[in-house]
Coordinates of C-alpha atoms in Angstrom, one line a residue:
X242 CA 9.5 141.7 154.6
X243 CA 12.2 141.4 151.8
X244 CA 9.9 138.8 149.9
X245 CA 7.0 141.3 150.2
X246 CA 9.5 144.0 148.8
X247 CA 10.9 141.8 146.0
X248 CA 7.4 140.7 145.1
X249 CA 6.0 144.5 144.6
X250 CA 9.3 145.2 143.0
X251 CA 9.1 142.4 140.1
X252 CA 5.0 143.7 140.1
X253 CA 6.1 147.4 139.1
X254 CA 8.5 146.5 136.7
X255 CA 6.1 144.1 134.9
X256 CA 3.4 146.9 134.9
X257 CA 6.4 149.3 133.3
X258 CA 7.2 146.9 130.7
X259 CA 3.8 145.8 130.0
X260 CA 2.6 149.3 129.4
X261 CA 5.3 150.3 127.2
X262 CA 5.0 147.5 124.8
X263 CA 8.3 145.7 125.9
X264 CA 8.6 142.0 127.0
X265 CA 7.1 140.9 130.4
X266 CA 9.4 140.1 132.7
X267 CA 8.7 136.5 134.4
X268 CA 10.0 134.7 137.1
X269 CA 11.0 131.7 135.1
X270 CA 14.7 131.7 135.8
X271 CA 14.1 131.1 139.7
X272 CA 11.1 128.4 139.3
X273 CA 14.1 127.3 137.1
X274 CA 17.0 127.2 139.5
X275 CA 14.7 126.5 142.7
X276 CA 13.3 122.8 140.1
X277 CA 16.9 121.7 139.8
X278 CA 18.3 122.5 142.8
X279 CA 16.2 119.3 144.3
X280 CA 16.2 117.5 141.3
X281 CA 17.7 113.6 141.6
X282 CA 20.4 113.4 139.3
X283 CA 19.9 111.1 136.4
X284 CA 21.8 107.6 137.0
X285 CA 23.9 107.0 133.8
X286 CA 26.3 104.4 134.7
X287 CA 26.3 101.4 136.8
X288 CA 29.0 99.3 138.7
X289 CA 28.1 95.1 137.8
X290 CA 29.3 91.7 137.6
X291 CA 28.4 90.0 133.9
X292 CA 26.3 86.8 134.4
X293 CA 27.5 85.0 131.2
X294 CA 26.9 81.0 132.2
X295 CA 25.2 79.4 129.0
X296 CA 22.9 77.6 131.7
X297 CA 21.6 80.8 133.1
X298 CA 20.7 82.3 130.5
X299 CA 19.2 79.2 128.6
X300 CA 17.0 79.4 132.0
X301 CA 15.9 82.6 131.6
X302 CA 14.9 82.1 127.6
X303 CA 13.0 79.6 129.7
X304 CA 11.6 81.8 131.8
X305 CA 10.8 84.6 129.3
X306 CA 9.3 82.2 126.8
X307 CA 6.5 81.0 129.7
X308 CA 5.6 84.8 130.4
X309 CA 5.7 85.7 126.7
X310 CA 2.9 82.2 125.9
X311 CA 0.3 83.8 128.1
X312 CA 1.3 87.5 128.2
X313 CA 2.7 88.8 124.6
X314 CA 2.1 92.6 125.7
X315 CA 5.3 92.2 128.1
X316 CA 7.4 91.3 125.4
X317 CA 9.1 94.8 125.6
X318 CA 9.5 94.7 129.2
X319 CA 12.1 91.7 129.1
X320 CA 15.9 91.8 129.7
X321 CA 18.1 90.8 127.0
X322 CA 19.4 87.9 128.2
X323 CA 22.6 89.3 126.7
X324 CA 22.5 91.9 129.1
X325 CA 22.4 89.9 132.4
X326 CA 24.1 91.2 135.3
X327 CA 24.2 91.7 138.5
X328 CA 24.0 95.7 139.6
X329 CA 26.5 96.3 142.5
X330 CA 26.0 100.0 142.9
X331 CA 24.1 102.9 140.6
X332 CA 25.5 106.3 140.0
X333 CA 25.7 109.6 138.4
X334 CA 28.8 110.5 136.6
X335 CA 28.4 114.0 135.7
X336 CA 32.5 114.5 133.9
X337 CA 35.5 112.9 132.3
X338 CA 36.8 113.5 135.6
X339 CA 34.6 111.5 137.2
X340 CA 34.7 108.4 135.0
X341 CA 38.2 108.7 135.7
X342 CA 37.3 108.3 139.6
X343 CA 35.1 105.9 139.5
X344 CA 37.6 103.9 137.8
X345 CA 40.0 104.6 140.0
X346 CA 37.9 103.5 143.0
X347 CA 36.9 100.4 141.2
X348 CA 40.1 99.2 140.8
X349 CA 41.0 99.7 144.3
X350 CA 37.8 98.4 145.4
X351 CA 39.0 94.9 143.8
X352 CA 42.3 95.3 144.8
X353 CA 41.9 94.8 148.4
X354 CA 39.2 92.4 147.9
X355 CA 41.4 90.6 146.1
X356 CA 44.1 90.7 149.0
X357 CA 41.4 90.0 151.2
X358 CA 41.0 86.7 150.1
X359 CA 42.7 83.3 149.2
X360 CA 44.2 83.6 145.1
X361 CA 42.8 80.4 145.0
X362 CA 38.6 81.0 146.0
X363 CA 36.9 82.0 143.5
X364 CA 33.8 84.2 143.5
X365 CA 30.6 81.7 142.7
X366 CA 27.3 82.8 142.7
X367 CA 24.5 80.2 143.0
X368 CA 20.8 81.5 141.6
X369 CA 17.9 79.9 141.7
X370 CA 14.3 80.7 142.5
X371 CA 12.0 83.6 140.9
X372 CA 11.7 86.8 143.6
X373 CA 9.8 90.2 142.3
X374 CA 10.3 93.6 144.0
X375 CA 6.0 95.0 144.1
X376 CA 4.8 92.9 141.3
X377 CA 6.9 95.3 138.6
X378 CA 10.2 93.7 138.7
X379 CA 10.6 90.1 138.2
X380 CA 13.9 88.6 139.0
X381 CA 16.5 85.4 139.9
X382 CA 17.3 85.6 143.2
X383 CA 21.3 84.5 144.5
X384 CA 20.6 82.0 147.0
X385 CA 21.6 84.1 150.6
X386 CA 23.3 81.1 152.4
X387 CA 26.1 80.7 150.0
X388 CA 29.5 82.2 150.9
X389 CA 29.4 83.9 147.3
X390 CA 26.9 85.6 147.9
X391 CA 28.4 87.0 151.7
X392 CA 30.9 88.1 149.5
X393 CA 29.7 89.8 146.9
X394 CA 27.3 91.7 149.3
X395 CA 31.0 92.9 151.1
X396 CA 32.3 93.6 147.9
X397 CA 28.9 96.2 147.3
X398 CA 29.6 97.4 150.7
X399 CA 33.4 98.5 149.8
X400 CA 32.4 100.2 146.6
X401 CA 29.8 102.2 148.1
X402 CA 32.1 103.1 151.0
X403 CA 34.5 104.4 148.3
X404 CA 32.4 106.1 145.8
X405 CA 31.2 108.3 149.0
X406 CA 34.1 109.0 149.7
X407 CA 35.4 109.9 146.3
X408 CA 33.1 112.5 146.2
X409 CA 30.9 110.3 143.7
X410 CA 27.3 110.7 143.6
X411 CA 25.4 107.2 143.8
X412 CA 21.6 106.9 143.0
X413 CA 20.3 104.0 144.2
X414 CA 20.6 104.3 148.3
X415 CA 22.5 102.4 150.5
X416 CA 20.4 98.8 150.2
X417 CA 21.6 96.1 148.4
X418 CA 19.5 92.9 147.5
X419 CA 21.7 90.9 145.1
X420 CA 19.7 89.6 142.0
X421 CA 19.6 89.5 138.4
X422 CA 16.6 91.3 136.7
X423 CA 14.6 89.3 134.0
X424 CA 11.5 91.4 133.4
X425 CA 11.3 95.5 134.3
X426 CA 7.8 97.1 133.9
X427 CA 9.4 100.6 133.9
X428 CA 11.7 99.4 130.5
X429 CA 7.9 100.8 128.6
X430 CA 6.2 103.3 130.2
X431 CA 3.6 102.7 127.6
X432 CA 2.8 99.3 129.5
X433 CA 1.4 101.2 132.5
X434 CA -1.2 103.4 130.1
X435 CA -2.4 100.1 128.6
X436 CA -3.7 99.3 132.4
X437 CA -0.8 96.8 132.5
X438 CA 0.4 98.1 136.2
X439 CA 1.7 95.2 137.9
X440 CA 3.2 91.3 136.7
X441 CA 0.7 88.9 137.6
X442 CA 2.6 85.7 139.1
X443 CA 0.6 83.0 137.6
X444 CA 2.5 84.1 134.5
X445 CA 5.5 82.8 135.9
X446 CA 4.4 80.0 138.9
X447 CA 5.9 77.3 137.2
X448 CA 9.8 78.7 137.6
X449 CA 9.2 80.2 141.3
X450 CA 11.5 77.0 142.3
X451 CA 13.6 77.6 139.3
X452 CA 17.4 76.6 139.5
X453 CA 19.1 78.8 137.2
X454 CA 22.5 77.8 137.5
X455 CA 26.1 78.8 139.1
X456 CA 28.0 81.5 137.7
X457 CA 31.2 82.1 138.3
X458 CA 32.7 85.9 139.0
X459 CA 35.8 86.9 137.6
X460 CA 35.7 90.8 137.4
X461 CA 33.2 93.5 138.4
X462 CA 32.7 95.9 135.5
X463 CA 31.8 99.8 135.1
X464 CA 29.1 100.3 132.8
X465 CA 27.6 102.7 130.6
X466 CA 23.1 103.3 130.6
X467 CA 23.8 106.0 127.6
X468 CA 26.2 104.5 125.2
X469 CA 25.1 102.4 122.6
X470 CA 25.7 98.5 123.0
X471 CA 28.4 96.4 121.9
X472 CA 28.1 93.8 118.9
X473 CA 26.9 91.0 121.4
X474 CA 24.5 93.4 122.9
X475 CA 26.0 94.1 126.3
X476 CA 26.4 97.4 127.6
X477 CA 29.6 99.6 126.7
X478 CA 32.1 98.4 129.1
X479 CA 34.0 102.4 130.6
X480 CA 36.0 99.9 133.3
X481 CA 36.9 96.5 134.1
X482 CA 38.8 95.0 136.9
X483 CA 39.7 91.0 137.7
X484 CA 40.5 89.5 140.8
X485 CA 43.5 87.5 141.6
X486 CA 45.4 86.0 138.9
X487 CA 45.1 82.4 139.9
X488 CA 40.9 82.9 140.8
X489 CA 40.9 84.3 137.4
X490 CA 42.9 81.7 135.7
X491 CA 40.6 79.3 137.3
X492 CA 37.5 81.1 136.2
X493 CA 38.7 80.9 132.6
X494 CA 39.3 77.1 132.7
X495 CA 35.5 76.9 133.4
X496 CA 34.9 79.6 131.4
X497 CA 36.7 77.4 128.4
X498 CA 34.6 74.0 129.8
X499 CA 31.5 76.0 129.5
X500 CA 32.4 77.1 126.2
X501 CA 33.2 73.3 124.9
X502 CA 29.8 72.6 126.4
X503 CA 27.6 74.5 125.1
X504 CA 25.6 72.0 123.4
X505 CA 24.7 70.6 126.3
X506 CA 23.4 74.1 127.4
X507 CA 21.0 74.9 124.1
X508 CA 19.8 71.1 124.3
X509 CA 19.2 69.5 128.0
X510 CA 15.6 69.6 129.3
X511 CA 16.4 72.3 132.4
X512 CA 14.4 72.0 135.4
X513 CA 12.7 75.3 135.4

């Protein structure tokens, strides 16, 4: 009864207005607020650990280079390899206040991982094999039976725990399937009206059995999807928090070796 009423109500006043020449009222405000009420909130920001290892991402030049021979259309569907990482969590940070949150549960988030385990253990993360999620993601998988891995999917698990309770909206559900994304159909939306729908695997068959490489993981970062990128072309780092001091001072000794060996990385024959 009260919709009928309101509906007759808006009719007479539209009639009014109509016939004496002023502006027509229309329901545009409520169509309005009624759309955003169950809109998804955009994701802008992104909780991550950096892959960085030269061997990696030598690997997936490798890998890009084999798609790019027989497919040149999906050149704009790559990831920068300078942008390798591994997405722990996806949200929507809507203030300053809320950066400041997310911060502040990312640092506790590492905190009592860190506690959690020996100073000495470091994080490593073994990847190897090619994996796609419906044909329009390709990525590296992280091999499931190594302990880094148990951890890392713990350490997902804590920050999601956290950013819920915080009060902090997160995006992308409560599933996590670690991995680090090489190609993304949805990076050009142009690809799909070009009747490119879907990554056809022969393009990539030869690296299914790829071994990518170990990387190890010294800090889990708070990233930026609006701000533009740094020099190196990784996204704008709004947080960063490192494990234990002495995992960390080992991870920069291999950090360094890699470094000293990077020849080796740009030159050696890598099996995928």
């Amino acid at each position: 009864m009260h919709f009928l009423t309101t509906f007759f109500h808006l009719k007479i006043l539209h009639f009014i207005r109509k016939m004496s020449g002023g502006p027509v009222l229309r329901n545009s405000k409520w169509k309005k607020g009624h759309e955003s009420k169950n809109k998804t909130p955009r994701a802008n920001h992104f909780f991550a650990v950096q892959i960085s290892d030269c061997q990696i991402v030598e690997a997936v030049h490798n890998v890009h280079r084999t798609i790019l021979e027989q497919e040149p259309e999906l050149s704009s569907a790559l990831v920068s390899p300078s942008t390798l990482h591994i997405t722990l969590a996806v949200a929507h940070l809507s203030s300053p206040e809320d950066l400041v949150r997310a911060n502040q549960v990312l640092e506790e988030t590492v905190r009592v991982f860190s506690t959690s385990r020996p100073q000495t253990q470091q994080l490593d993360l073994h990847l190897a094999q090619v994996g796609h999620f419906n044909n329009k993601v390709i990525y590296a998988s992280v091999k499931e039976e190594s302990e880094g891995t148990e951890h890392l999917i713990h350490l997902s698990k804590s920050l999601r725990e956290r950013c819920q309770t915080a009060g902090l909206t997160l995006i992308d559900g409560d599933r996590f399937t670690p991995h680090v994304t090489l190609l993304k159909l949805s990076k050009d939306p142009s690809l799909n009206r070009k009747g490119i729908k879907a990554v056809a695997s022969h393009l990539y068959e030869k690296h299914v059995d790829c071994v990518f490489g170990r990387q190890v993981v010294e800090s889990v970062q708070l990233l930026s999807m609006t701000d533009p990128k740094d020099e190196k072309g990784y996204f704008a780092v709004k947080g960063e928090f490192h494990f234990g001091t002495a995992a960390a001072a080992a991870a920069d000794e291999i950090r360094t070796a890699a470094r000293l060996d990077q020849r080796r990385c740009s030159t050696t024959k890598l099996p995928c």
